[in-house]
Coordinates of C-alpha atoms and ligand atoms in Angstrom, one line a residue:
Chain A
X1 CA -65.4 -20.2 25.2
X2 CA -62.2 -19.2 23.5
X3 CA -59.6 -21.5 22.0
X4 CA -56.9 -19.3 23.5
X5 CA -58.0 -20.3 27.0
X6 CA -56.8 -23.8 26.3
X7 CA -54.0 -23.1 24.0
X8 CA -52.1 -20.5 26.0
X9 CA -48.8 -19.3 24.9
X10 CA -47.0 -21.2 27.6
X11 CA -48.7 -24.5 26.5
X12 CA -47.7 -24.0 22.9
X13 CA -44.2 -23.2 24.2
X14 CA -43.9 -26.5 26.1
X15 CA -45.4 -28.3 23.0
X16 CA -42.8 -26.9 20.7
X17 CA -39.9 -27.2 23.1
X18 CA -40.6 -30.0 25.5
X19 CA -38.6 -30.4 28.6
X20 CA -36.9 -33.7 29.6
X21 CA -38.0 -35.6 26.5
X22 CA -35.8 -38.7 25.8
X23 CA -35.6 -42.0 27.7
X24 CA -33.0 -42.8 30.3
X25 CA -31.1 -46.1 29.9
X26 CA -31.5 -47.2 33.4
X27 CA -34.9 -47.6 35.1
X28 CA -36.8 -49.5 37.8
X29 CA -40.1 -49.4 36.0
X30 CA -41.3 -48.6 32.5
X31 CA -44.9 -48.0 31.4
X32 CA -46.6 -47.4 28.1
X33 CA -49.9 -45.5 28.2
X34 CA -52.0 -44.7 25.2
X35 CA -55.1 -42.6 24.6
X36 CA -56.8 -44.8 22.0
X37 CA -59.3 -42.2 21.0
X38 CA -56.7 -39.9 19.5
X39 CA -53.6 -42.1 19.4
X40 CA -51.5 -40.2 21.9
X41 CA -48.8 -42.4 23.4
X42 CA -46.2 -42.1 26.1
X43 CA -43.4 -44.4 27.3
X44 CA -42.3 -43.4 30.7
X45 CA -39.5 -44.7 33.0
X46 CA -38.8 -44.0 36.6
X47 CA -35.8 -44.8 38.8
X48 CA -36.2 -44.8 42.5
X49 CA -33.2 -43.2 44.3
X50 CA -32.0 -44.3 47.8
X51 CA -33.6 -41.0 49.0
X52 CA -37.0 -42.3 47.8
X53 CA -37.1 -39.7 45.0
X54 CA -38.1 -40.8 41.5
X55 CA -36.2 -39.6 38.5
X56 CA -38.4 -39.6 35.4
X57 CA -37.7 -39.9 31.7
X58 CA -40.2 -40.3 28.9
X59 CA -40.7 -40.3 25.2
X60 CA -44.1 -39.4 23.7
X61 CA -46.1 -38.6 20.6
X62 CA -49.4 -36.8 20.4
X63 CA -51.3 -33.7 20.4
X64 CA -50.2 -30.3 21.8
X65 CA -52.0 -30.7 25.0
X66 CA -50.6 -34.2 25.8
X67 CA -47.1 -33.1 24.8
X68 CA -47.1 -29.9 26.7
X69 CA -48.6 -31.6 29.7
X70 CA -45.8 -34.2 29.6
X71 CA -43.2 -31.5 29.5
X72 CA -44.8 -29.7 32.5
X73 CA -45.1 -33.0 34.4
X74 CA -41.3 -33.4 34.0
X75 CA -40.7 -29.9 35.4
X76 CA -43.0 -30.5 38.3
X77 CA -42.3 -34.0 39.5
X78 CA -39.0 -35.2 38.3
X79 CA -36.8 -36.0 41.3
X80 CA -39.7 -35.7 43.7
X81 CA -40.8 -38.4 46.2
X82 CA -44.1 -40.2 45.6
X83 CA -46.1 -38.2 48.1
X84 CA -45.3 -34.9 46.5
X85 CA -45.7 -36.2 42.9
X86 CA -49.0 -37.8 43.8
X87 CA -50.2 -34.6 45.3
X88 CA -49.4 -32.8 42.1
X89 CA -51.3 -35.4 40.0
X90 CA -54.3 -35.3 42.3
X91 CA -54.3 -31.5 42.2
X92 CA -54.2 -31.6 38.4
X93 CA -57.1 -34.0 38.3
X94 CA -59.1 -31.8 40.7
X95 CA -58.3 -28.7 38.6
X96 CA -59.4 -30.5 35.4
X97 CA -62.6 -31.5 37.2
X98 CA -63.0 -27.9 38.2
X99 CA -63.2 -28.8 41.9
X100 CA -60.2 -26.7 43.0
X101 CA -58.6 -23.4 42.2
X102 CA -55.3 -24.1 40.4
X103 CA -52.3 -23.7 42.7
X104 CA -49.2 -22.6 41.0
X105 CA -46.9 -23.8 43.8
X106 CA -48.1 -27.3 43.1
X107 CA -48.5 -27.3 39.3
X108 CA -46.1 -24.7 38.1
X109 CA -46.9 -24.0 34.4
X110 CA -49.6 -26.7 34.8
X111 CA -52.0 -24.1 35.9
X112 CA -52.2 -23.0 32.3
X113 CA -53.9 -26.4 31.6
X114 CA -56.9 -25.2 33.5
X115 CA -58.6 -24.2 30.2
X116 CA -58.6 -27.9 29.2
X117 CA -61.4 -28.4 31.7
X118 CA -63.8 -26.7 29.3
X119 CA -63.1 -29.4 26.7
X120 CA -63.9 -32.8 28.3
X121 CA -62.6 -34.7 25.4
X122 CA -59.1 -33.2 26.0
X123 CA -58.9 -34.0 29.7
X124 CA -57.4 -37.4 28.9
X125 CA -54.7 -35.8 26.8
X126 CA -53.7 -33.6 29.7
X127 CA -53.7 -36.5 32.2
X128 CA -51.8 -39.0 30.1
X129 CA -48.2 -38.3 31.2
X130 CA -49.2 -37.8 34.8
X131 CA -51.1 -41.0 35.1
X132 CA -48.3 -42.8 33.4
X133 CA -45.9 -41.4 36.1
X134 CA -48.2 -42.6 38.9
X135 CA -48.5 -46.0 37.4
X136 CA -44.7 -46.3 36.9
X137 CA -43.9 -45.1 40.4
X138 CA -46.3 -47.6 41.9
X139 CA -44.7 -50.3 39.8
X140 CA -41.4 -49.2 41.1
X141 CA -42.6 -49.8 44.6
X142 CA -44.4 -46.7 45.7
X143 CA -47.4 -47.2 48.0
X144 CA -50.6 -45.8 46.7
X145 CA -54.2 -45.3 47.8
X146 CA -57.1 -47.2 46.3
X147 CA -58.3 -44.0 44.6
X148 CA -55.1 -43.7 42.8
X149 CA -55.5 -47.1 41.3
X150 CA -59.0 -46.4 40.1
X151 CA -57.9 -43.2 38.3
X152 CA -55.0 -45.0 36.6
X153 CA -57.3 -47.7 35.4
X154 CA -59.9 -45.2 34.1
X155 CA -57.2 -43.5 32.0
X156 CA -56.3 -46.8 30.4
X157 CA -59.8 -47.7 29.2
X158 CA -60.0 -48.5 25.5
X159 CA -62.5 -47.3 23.0
Chain B
X1 CA -80.7 -39.1 -11.5
X2 CA -81.8 -36.1 -9.5
X3 CA -79.5 -33.7 -7.8
X4 CA -80.1 -33.4 -4.1
X5 CA -81.9 -30.4 -2.7
X6 CA -79.7 -30.0 0.4
X7 CA -81.7 -27.1 1.9
X8 CA -84.9 -29.2 1.8
X9 CA -83.1 -32.2 3.2
X10 CA -81.5 -30.2 6.0
X11 CA -85.0 -28.9 7.0
X12 CA -85.9 -32.6 7.8
X13 CA -83.1 -32.9 10.3
X14 CA -84.0 -31.2 13.7
X15 CA -80.3 -31.1 14.8
X16 CA -79.5 -28.5 12.2
X17 CA -81.9 -26.1 14.0
X18 CA -79.4 -25.8 16.8
X19 CA -76.1 -24.0 16.7
X20 CA -72.9 -25.2 18.2
X21 CA -69.8 -23.6 19.7
X22 CA -69.8 -19.8 19.6
X23 CA -73.2 -19.8 18.0
X24 CA -71.9 -21.3 14.8
X25 CA -74.0 -23.2 12.3
X26 CA -73.3 -27.0 12.5
X27 CA -71.1 -28.3 9.8
X28 CA -71.5 -32.0 10.4
X29 CA -68.7 -33.9 8.7
X30 CA -68.7 -37.0 10.9
X31 CA -71.5 -39.1 9.3
X32 CA -68.9 -41.9 8.9
X33 CA -69.1 -42.3 12.7
X34 CA -72.8 -41.9 12.9
X35 CA -75.3 -40.0 10.8
X36 CA -77.9 -37.5 11.9
X37 CA -81.6 -38.5 11.9
X38 CA -84.5 -36.9 10.0
X39 CA -87.8 -36.3 11.8
X40 CA -89.4 -39.1 9.6
X41 CA -87.2 -41.6 11.4
X42 CA -87.8 -40.1 14.9
X43 CA -91.5 -39.9 14.2
X44 CA -91.7 -43.6 13.1
X45 CA -89.9 -44.7 16.3
X46 CA -92.1 -42.5 18.4
X47 CA -95.3 -43.7 16.7
X48 CA -94.4 -47.3 17.4
X49 CA -94.0 -46.6 21.1
X50 CA -97.1 -44.4 21.2
X51 CA -99.5 -46.6 19.3
X52 CA -98.2 -50.2 18.7
X53 CA -95.8 -51.0 21.5
X54 CA -95.7 -54.7 22.5
X55 CA -93.2 -57.5 22.6
X56 CA -92.8 -58.9 19.1
X57 CA -93.6 -62.5 18.4
X58 CA -95.2 -62.9 21.8
X59 CA -98.8 -62.4 23.1
X60 CA -102.2 -63.0 21.6
X61 CA -103.4 -59.5 21.7
X62 CA -103.9 -56.8 19.1
X63 CA -100.9 -54.7 20.1
X64 CA -98.6 -57.7 19.9
X65 CA -99.9 -58.4 16.4
X66 CA -99.4 -54.9 15.3
X67 CA -95.9 -54.7 16.8
X68 CA -95.0 -58.0 15.1
X69 CA -96.4 -56.7 11.8
X70 CA -94.4 -53.5 12.0
X71 CA -91.2 -55.4 12.9
X72 CA -91.6 -57.9 10.0
X73 CA -92.6 -55.2 7.6
X74 CA -89.4 -53.3 8.5
X75 CA -87.4 -56.4 7.9
X76 CA -88.9 -56.9 4.4
X77 CA -88.4 -53.2 3.5
X78 CA -84.8 -53.2 4.7
X79 CA -84.1 -56.5 2.9
X80 CA -85.6 -55.1 -0.4
X81 CA -83.2 -52.1 0.0
X82 CA -80.2 -54.4 -0.6
X83 CA -82.0 -56.7 -3.1
X84 CA -82.5 -59.4 -0.6
X85 CA -85.3 -61.7 0.8
X86 CA -86.7 -60.9 4.2
X87 CA -85.9 -64.3 5.6
X88 CA -82.2 -63.8 4.9
X89 CA -82.0 -60.6 7.0
X90 CA -81.1 -60.9 10.7
X91 CA -81.4 -57.9 13.1
X92 CA -78.5 -57.4 15.4
X93 CA -77.4 -54.6 17.8
X94 CA -75.0 -53.2 15.2
X95 CA -72.5 -54.3 12.6
X96 CA -70.0 -55.3 15.2
X97 CA -72.4 -57.8 16.7
X98 CA -73.3 -59.1 13.3
X99 CA -69.6 -59.9 12.6
X100 CA -69.3 -61.5 16.0
X101 CA -72.3 -63.5 15.1
X102 CA -70.5 -65.0 12.2
X103 CA -67.2 -65.5 14.0
X104 CA -69.0 -67.2 16.9
X105 CA -70.9 -69.4 14.5
X106 CA -67.5 -70.6 13.4
X107 CA -66.3 -71.1 16.9
X108 CA -69.5 -72.9 18.0
X109 CA -69.4 -75.2 15.0
X110 CA -65.8 -76.0 15.6
X111 CA -66.3 -76.7 19.3
X112 CA -69.3 -78.9 18.6
X113 CA -67.4 -80.8 16.0
X114 CA -64.5 -81.4 18.3
X115 CA -66.9 -83.0 20.8
X116 CA -68.1 -85.3 18.0
X117 CA -71.6 -83.8 18.0
X118 CA -73.9 -84.8 15.3
X119 CA -73.8 -81.7 13.0
X120 CA -76.6 -80.7 10.6
X121 CA -75.8 -80.7 6.9
X122 CA -73.7 -77.7 5.7
X123 CA -72.1 -76.9 9.1
X124 CA -68.8 -78.3 7.9
X125 CA -68.1 -75.0 6.2
X126 CA -68.0 -73.4 9.6
X127 CA -65.7 -76.0 11.2
X128 CA -62.1 -74.8 11.5
X129 CA -59.1 -77.0 11.7
X130 CA -55.7 -76.0 12.9
X131 CA -54.0 -74.3 10.1
X132 CA -57.1 -73.2 8.2
X133 CA -56.9 -69.6 7.2
X134 CA -59.1 -66.5 7.6
X135 CA -58.2 -63.7 5.3
X136 CA -58.9 -60.1 6.1
X137 CA -57.2 -56.9 4.9
X138 CA -55.0 -54.3 6.4
X139 CA -57.7 -51.6 6.0
X140 CA -60.3 -53.3 8.2
X141 CA -62.1 -51.5 11.0
X142 CA -61.3 -53.2 14.3
X143 CA -64.8 -54.6 14.2
X144 CA -63.8 -56.7 11.2
X145 CA -60.4 -57.7 12.5
X146 CA -60.5 -58.4 16.2
X147 CA -63.3 -61.0 16.1
X148 CA -61.3 -62.9 13.5
X149 CA -58.1 -62.6 15.5
X150 CA -60.0 -64.0 18.5
X151 CA -61.5 -66.8 16.5
X152 CA -58.0 -67.8 15.2
X153 CA -56.6 -67.7 18.7
X154 CA -59.3 -70.0 20.0
X155 CA -59.3 -72.5 17.1
X156 CA -55.7 -72.6 15.8
X157 CA -56.7 -71.1 12.5
X158 CA -54.3 -68.6 11.0
X159 CA -55.1 -65.0 10.3
X160 CA -53.7 -63.6 7.0
X161 CA -54.2 -60.3 5.5
X162 CA -54.2 -58.5 2.2
X163 CA -51.8 -55.6 2.3
X164 CA -52.3 -52.1 1.0
X165 CA -50.7 -50.2 -1.9
X166 CA -49.3 -46.7 -1.3
X167 CA -52.5 -45.1 -2.6
X168 CA -54.7 -47.1 -0.2
X169 CA -55.9 -49.9 -2.5
X170 CA -55.9 -53.7 -1.8
X171 CA -52.7 -55.4 -2.9
X172 CA -54.3 -58.3 -4.6
X173 CA -51.3 -59.5 -6.6
X174 CA -50.3 -62.3 -4.2
X175 CA -52.5 -65.2 -5.3
X176 CA -51.2 -67.5 -2.5
X177 CA -53.3 -65.5 0.0
X178 CA -56.3 -67.4 -1.5
X179 CA -55.5 -71.1 -1.1
X180 CA -57.1 -74.4 -0.2
X181 CA -56.9 -73.6 3.5
X182 CA -58.8 -70.3 3.2
X183 CA -62.1 -70.8 4.8
X184 CA -63.3 -67.2 5.2
X185 CA -62.5 -63.9 3.5
X186 CA -63.7 -60.9 5.4
X187 CA -63.1 -57.5 3.9
X188 CA -64.7 -54.1 3.9
X189 CA -66.7 -52.7 1.0
X190 CA -65.6 -49.1 1.7
X191 CA -62.8 -48.2 4.1
X192 CA -63.9 -45.9 6.9
X193 CA -60.4 -44.5 7.2
X194 CA -59.2 -44.3 3.6
X195 CA -62.4 -44.0 1.6
X196 CA -61.3 -46.8 -0.8
X197 CA -64.1 -48.7 -2.4
X198 CA -62.8 -52.2 -2.9
X199 CA -63.1 -54.4 -6.0
X200 CA -65.6 -56.8 -4.7
X201 CA -66.0 -58.9 -7.9
X202 CA -62.3 -59.5 -7.9
X203 CA -62.3 -60.7 -4.3
X204 CA -65.3 -62.9 -4.8
X205 CA -63.7 -64.5 -7.9
X206 CA -60.5 -65.3 -5.9
X207 CA -62.5 -66.6 -2.9
X208 CA -64.8 -68.7 -5.1
X209 CA -61.8 -70.3 -6.8
X210 CA -60.8 -71.8 -3.4
X211 CA -64.3 -72.3 -2.0
X212 CA -64.0 -69.7 0.8
X213 CA -67.0 -67.8 2.2
X214 CA -66.9 -64.1 1.7
X215 CA -68.1 -61.5 4.2
X216 CA -68.4 -57.9 3.2
X217 CA -68.4 -55.1 5.8
X218 CA -71.0 -52.8 4.3
X219 CA -71.1 -50.2 7.1
X220 CA -69.7 -47.5 4.8
X221 CA -71.4 -48.7 1.6
X222 CA -75.1 -49.4 2.2
X223 CA -75.7 -45.9 3.6
X224 CA -73.9 -44.3 0.6
X225 CA -74.4 -46.1 -2.6
X226 CA -76.8 -48.6 -4.3
X227 CA -76.0 -52.1 -2.9
X228 CA -77.4 -55.3 -4.4
X229 CA -76.3 -58.3 -2.6
X230 CA -77.2 -60.7 -5.4
X231 CA -75.1 -58.8 -7.9
X232 CA -72.2 -58.5 -5.4
X233 CA -72.1 -62.3 -5.1
X234 CA -70.8 -62.4 -1.5
X235 CA -72.1 -64.8 1.2
X236 CA -72.8 -62.2 3.9
X237 CA -72.8 -58.5 4.5
X238 CA -73.4 -56.5 7.7
X239 CA -74.0 -52.8 8.4
X240 CA -75.4 -50.6 11.1
X241 CA -78.6 -48.6 11.1
X242 CA -77.2 -45.5 12.8
X243 CA -74.9 -44.6 9.9
X244 CA -77.7 -44.5 7.4
X245 CA -80.1 -42.1 9.2
X246 CA -81.6 -44.8 11.3
X247 CA -81.6 -45.2 15.1
X248 CA -78.8 -46.4 17.3
X249 CA -78.9 -49.9 18.6
X250 CA -79.8 -51.8 15.4
X251 CA -77.7 -53.4 12.7
X252 CA -78.2 -56.1 10.1
X253 CA -76.6 -59.2 8.9
X254 CA -77.7 -60.5 5.6
X255 CA -76.6 -64.0 4.4
X256 CA -77.3 -66.3 1.6
X257 CA -80.1 -68.5 2.8
X258 CA -78.2 -71.8 2.4
X259 CA -75.3 -70.3 4.4
X260 CA -77.5 -68.9 7.2
X261 CA -79.3 -72.2 7.4
X262 CA -76.1 -74.0 8.1
X263 CA -74.9 -71.7 10.8
X264 CA -75.2 -72.6 14.4
X265 CA -76.6 -69.8 16.7
X266 CA -74.5 -67.2 18.5
X267 CA -76.6 -65.8 21.3
X268 CA -79.2 -68.3 22.7
X269 CA -82.3 -67.9 24.7
X270 CA -86.0 -67.1 24.0
X271 CA -87.4 -66.6 20.5
X272 CA -84.6 -68.5 18.7
X273 CA -85.8 -72.0 19.5
X274 CA -88.0 -74.5 17.8
X275 CA -88.5 -76.9 20.8
X276 CA -87.0 -77.0 24.3
X277 CA -86.8 -79.7 26.8
X278 CA -84.7 -79.9 29.9
X279 CA -82.3 -82.2 28.0
X280 CA -81.9 -80.4 24.7
X281 CA -83.1 -77.6 22.4
X282 CA -83.6 -77.5 18.6
X283 CA -83.3 -74.1 17.0
X284 CA -85.6 -72.1 14.8
X285 CA -84.8 -71.4 11.1
X286 CA -83.1 -68.1 10.3
X287 CA -83.5 -65.3 10.8
X288 CA -85.1 -66.1 14.2
X289 CA -82.3 -68.5 15.1
X290 CA -80.1 -65.5 15.4
X291 CA -82.4 -63.2 17.2
X292 CA -82.6 -64.3 20.8
X293 CA -84.7 -62.3 23.2
X294 CA -87.3 -59.6 22.6
X295 CA -86.1 -57.8 19.5
X296 CA -85.6 -54.0 19.0
X297 CA -88.9 -53.4 17.1
X298 CA -89.0 -49.7 17.5
X299 CA -85.5 -49.3 16.1
X300 CA -86.4 -51.7 13.2
X301 CA -89.3 -49.4 12.4
X302 CA -87.1 -46.4 12.6
X303 CA -84.5 -48.0 10.3
X304 CA -87.2 -48.9 7.8
X305 CA -88.2 -45.2 7.8
X306 CA -84.6 -44.3 7.1
X307 CA -84.7 -46.7 4.1
X308 CA -87.9 -45.0 2.9
X309 CA -86.1 -41.7 3.2
X310 CA -83.1 -42.8 1.2
X311 CA -85.2 -44.5 -1.4
X312 CA -87.1 -41.3 -2.0
X313 CA -83.8 -39.6 -2.7
X314 CA -82.5 -42.5 -4.7
X315 CA -79.3 -44.2 -3.8
X316 CA -77.7 -43.4 -7.1
X317 CA -78.4 -39.7 -6.5
X318 CA -77.0 -40.0 -2.9
X319 CA -73.8 -41.6 -4.3
X320 CA -73.5 -38.9 -7.0
X321 CA -74.0 -36.1 -4.5
X322 CA -71.2 -37.5 -2.3
X323 CA -69.0 -38.0 -5.2
X324 CA -69.3 -34.4 -6.2
X325 CA -68.5 -33.3 -2.6
X326 CA -65.6 -35.7 -2.4
X327 CA -64.1 -34.3 -5.6
X328 CA -64.4 -30.8 -4.3
X329 CA -62.9 -31.7 -0.9
X330 CA -60.0 -33.6 -2.5
X331 CA -59.3 -30.6 -4.8
X332 CA -59.5 -28.1 -1.9
X333 CA -57.3 -30.1 0.4
X334 CA -54.7 -30.7 -2.4
X335 CA -53.9 -27.0 -2.4
X336 CA -53.1 -26.8 1.3
X337 CA -49.4 -26.8 1.9
X338 CA -48.2 -29.6 4.2
X339 CA -51.4 -31.6 3.8
X340 CA -51.2 -35.3 3.0
X341 CA -54.2 -37.3 2.0
X342 CA -54.2 -40.8 3.6
X343 CA -56.0 -42.9 1.0
X344 CA -56.7 -42.5 -2.7
X345 CA -56.0 -39.0 -3.8
X346 CA -58.5 -39.2 -6.7
X347 CA -62.2 -39.8 -6.6
X348 CA -62.1 -43.1 -8.6
X349 CA -63.6 -46.0 -6.7
X350 CA -63.7 -43.9 -3.6
X351 CA -66.3 -42.9 -1.1
X352 CA -66.6 -39.7 0.9
X353 CA -64.3 -40.6 3.8
X354 CA -61.4 -38.2 3.4
X355 CA -58.5 -38.6 5.9
X356 CA -55.5 -36.4 6.1
X357 CA -52.6 -35.3 8.2
X358 CA -50.9 -31.9 8.3
X359 CA -47.2 -31.4 8.8
X360 CA -46.5 -30.0 12.3
X361 CA -50.0 -30.2 13.5
X362 CA -51.6 -33.1 15.4
X363 CA -55.1 -34.2 14.3
X364 CA -56.6 -33.6 17.7
X365 CA -55.5 -30.0 17.5
X366 CA -56.9 -29.6 14.0
X367 CA -60.2 -31.1 15.2
X368 CA -60.3 -28.7 18.1
X369 CA -59.8 -25.6 15.9
X370 CA -62.4 -26.9 13.4
X371 CA -64.8 -27.5 16.3
X372 CA -64.4 -23.9 17.5
X373 CA -66.0 -22.8 14.2
X374 CA -68.7 -25.5 14.3
X375 CA -67.1 -28.0 12.1
X376 CA -67.5 -31.6 13.4
X377 CA -64.8 -34.0 12.2
X378 CA -63.4 -37.1 13.7
X379 CA -59.8 -37.4 14.8
X380 CA -57.7 -40.3 15.9
X381 CA -57.3 -43.8 14.5
X382 CA -60.9 -44.4 13.5
X383 CA -60.8 -47.9 14.9
X384 CA -58.4 -48.8 12.1
X385 CA -55.0 -48.7 13.8
X386 CA -53.2 -51.2 11.5
X387 CA -54.0 -49.0 8.5
X388 CA -52.7 -45.9 10.4
X389 CA -49.5 -47.8 11.1
X390 CA -49.3 -48.9 7.4
X391 CA -49.3 -45.3 6.4
X392 CA -46.9 -44.3 9.1
X393 CA -49.3 -42.0 10.9
X394 CA -50.3 -41.9 14.5
X395 CA -53.7 -40.5 13.8
X396 CA -55.6 -38.6 11.1
X397 CA -58.3 -36.0 10.8
X398 CA -61.3 -37.4 8.9
X399 CA -64.1 -35.6 7.2
X400 CA -67.1 -37.7 5.8
X401 CA -69.9 -36.3 3.7
X402 CA -73.5 -37.2 3.5
X403 CA -76.8 -36.1 2.0
X404 CA -77.1 -33.0 4.2
X405 CA -73.7 -31.6 3.3
X406 CA -73.0 -29.2 0.5
X407 CA -70.2 -27.3 -1.1
X408 CA -70.4 -24.6 1.5
X409 CA -69.4 -27.3 4.1
X410 CA -66.5 -28.3 2.0
X411 CA -65.4 -24.6 1.8
X412 CA -65.8 -24.3 5.6
X413 CA -63.6 -27.4 6.1
X414 CA -60.8 -26.0 3.8
X415 CA -61.0 -22.6 5.5
X416 CA -61.0 -24.2 8.9
X417 CA -57.8 -26.0 8.1
X418 CA -56.1 -22.8 7.0
X419 CA -57.2 -21.2 10.3
X420 CA -55.7 -24.1 12.3
X421 CA -52.4 -23.7 10.5
X422 CA -52.5 -20.0 11.2
X423 CA -53.4 -20.5 14.9
X424 CA -50.5 -22.9 15.4
X425 CA -48.1 -21.0 13.2
X426 CA -47.4 -23.9 10.8
Ligands
PLP1 C1 -66.2 -50.0 8.1 C2 -66.8 -50.1 9.5 N1 -67.0 -51.3 10.0 C3 -67.5 -51.5 11.2 C4 -68.0 -50.5 11.9 C5 -68.6 -50.8 13.3 O1 -69.9 -50.3 13.3 P1 -70.7 -50.3 14.7 O2 -69.9 -49.7 15.7 O3 -72.0 -49.6 14.4 O4 -70.9 -51.8 15.0 C6 -67.8 -49.2 11.4 C7 -68.2 -48.0 12.3 O5 -67.5 -47.2 12.6 C8 -67.2 -49.0 10.2 O6 -67.0 -47.8 9.7

């Protein structure tokens, strides 16, 4: 196991220069998710366009993995419809559970988060922003599966 | 006072035989969360199960007698460790449960009083009226904060708190915090986040002047320094076995006997009764009143073995050893550019919990790099979020030292922090 597997250059880049950070004024739903074990926090807003696509804005504080992951989430699912965003979230979850090969078409730079799977304590950090997006999109009216709800709840559990 | 022979101590702890990530030796700096266990404790617990296992206080057979003896001997031994009488020591699941036991005693007394029930003598001290006050501090572990918040919400009592100075000490200069409405003062002996050791005599004096009860959270003191409850002058203390070399799943509440006798029970059921009919129940005297159900005898025996282990080292020597390591750690950390200690920067009235933040580096990332070279620290808010907020930090990295740590471990920590800075280029 090597630290560099998790902290790849591209992750550190997103961490130091996050994409899309900053909250939009207008929104249809806002959520605040925290990772109480390490104090990572994200506030995320979505607006649902007439075309069914969700624009995302967020503000967050936390460790390199959570911050990089939020930046990648923005790249991958901003202005996507729920179906495609949810597919990306589910793919990320599966990758972090090591049950699928990472697909760059779905996750973009997110494939560099694969190394996180070796450190179970960090999986929550990597999922924080994505789960927040799912929660916000559902609150803004997107239809989800039961499974989705379960995974959102499990990310919210407190210590 | 003897200096500790760390090599000999380490040999008693099976966990130090294993290596951790990348085949590194284990540098365990997380005893504040839970300590490691010597084989003497593990053997005591195993011996109970192998040779004396039975349900305590039940059964007319030899094993039940032996189990009961072992359990009660453990109680007496642990009580002696804090200068107390066996009958004033209650076993709980952990310190958290012990604190809830007190807060629910207040609630139960208050509810019964509202219904006009006939209350035994002394219970009035546990009856809260709207506007009564409970005083905590801003450095409390959530375990000594949330139960009091809950109690206030249910009874209409008001939660107030002692603030903190910039260097992590209690701000005791506002005398109005202690007033005629103050019914309970619940503060920590040593902060698990900041390391501060609080001035208990000063708090007791202020509380006594208004007739309030005093609870001391001793989770981070009983394992690390000599504690004598009579000398402290408080009404209750609580702590957990697992932070003092003992097993998981057991904690203690000690209370002055007149205070415990007045308290209504928290959890009810078997063992805690005097007499039961279909209409009503009368309760046993403490400590049994607070120990419903078959108790954790094996864990009590293990915790008692932990007490023996610490007694053999001598608590004054334990405290001195930790003090030496804390001084070295504070000195080593002080030299690291961009590092800020959260809590007292000197070692006066201070335990071995050393929390810090690094500019440009998140604690979780620091912890990860340290872990990569076998150094186990805790990162996050340490169940003390209000204190983190007070110091304007989202989270900290925390090292805590115990009897099996030495100066080499301190050096490893300092070197590890430099590597983390290098790895992240800050
Ligand atoms: C100061 C303090 N109080 C209370 C607790 C709670 O102890 P437990 O979780 O064993 O009940 C801890 C443990 O982290 C602590 O450090």
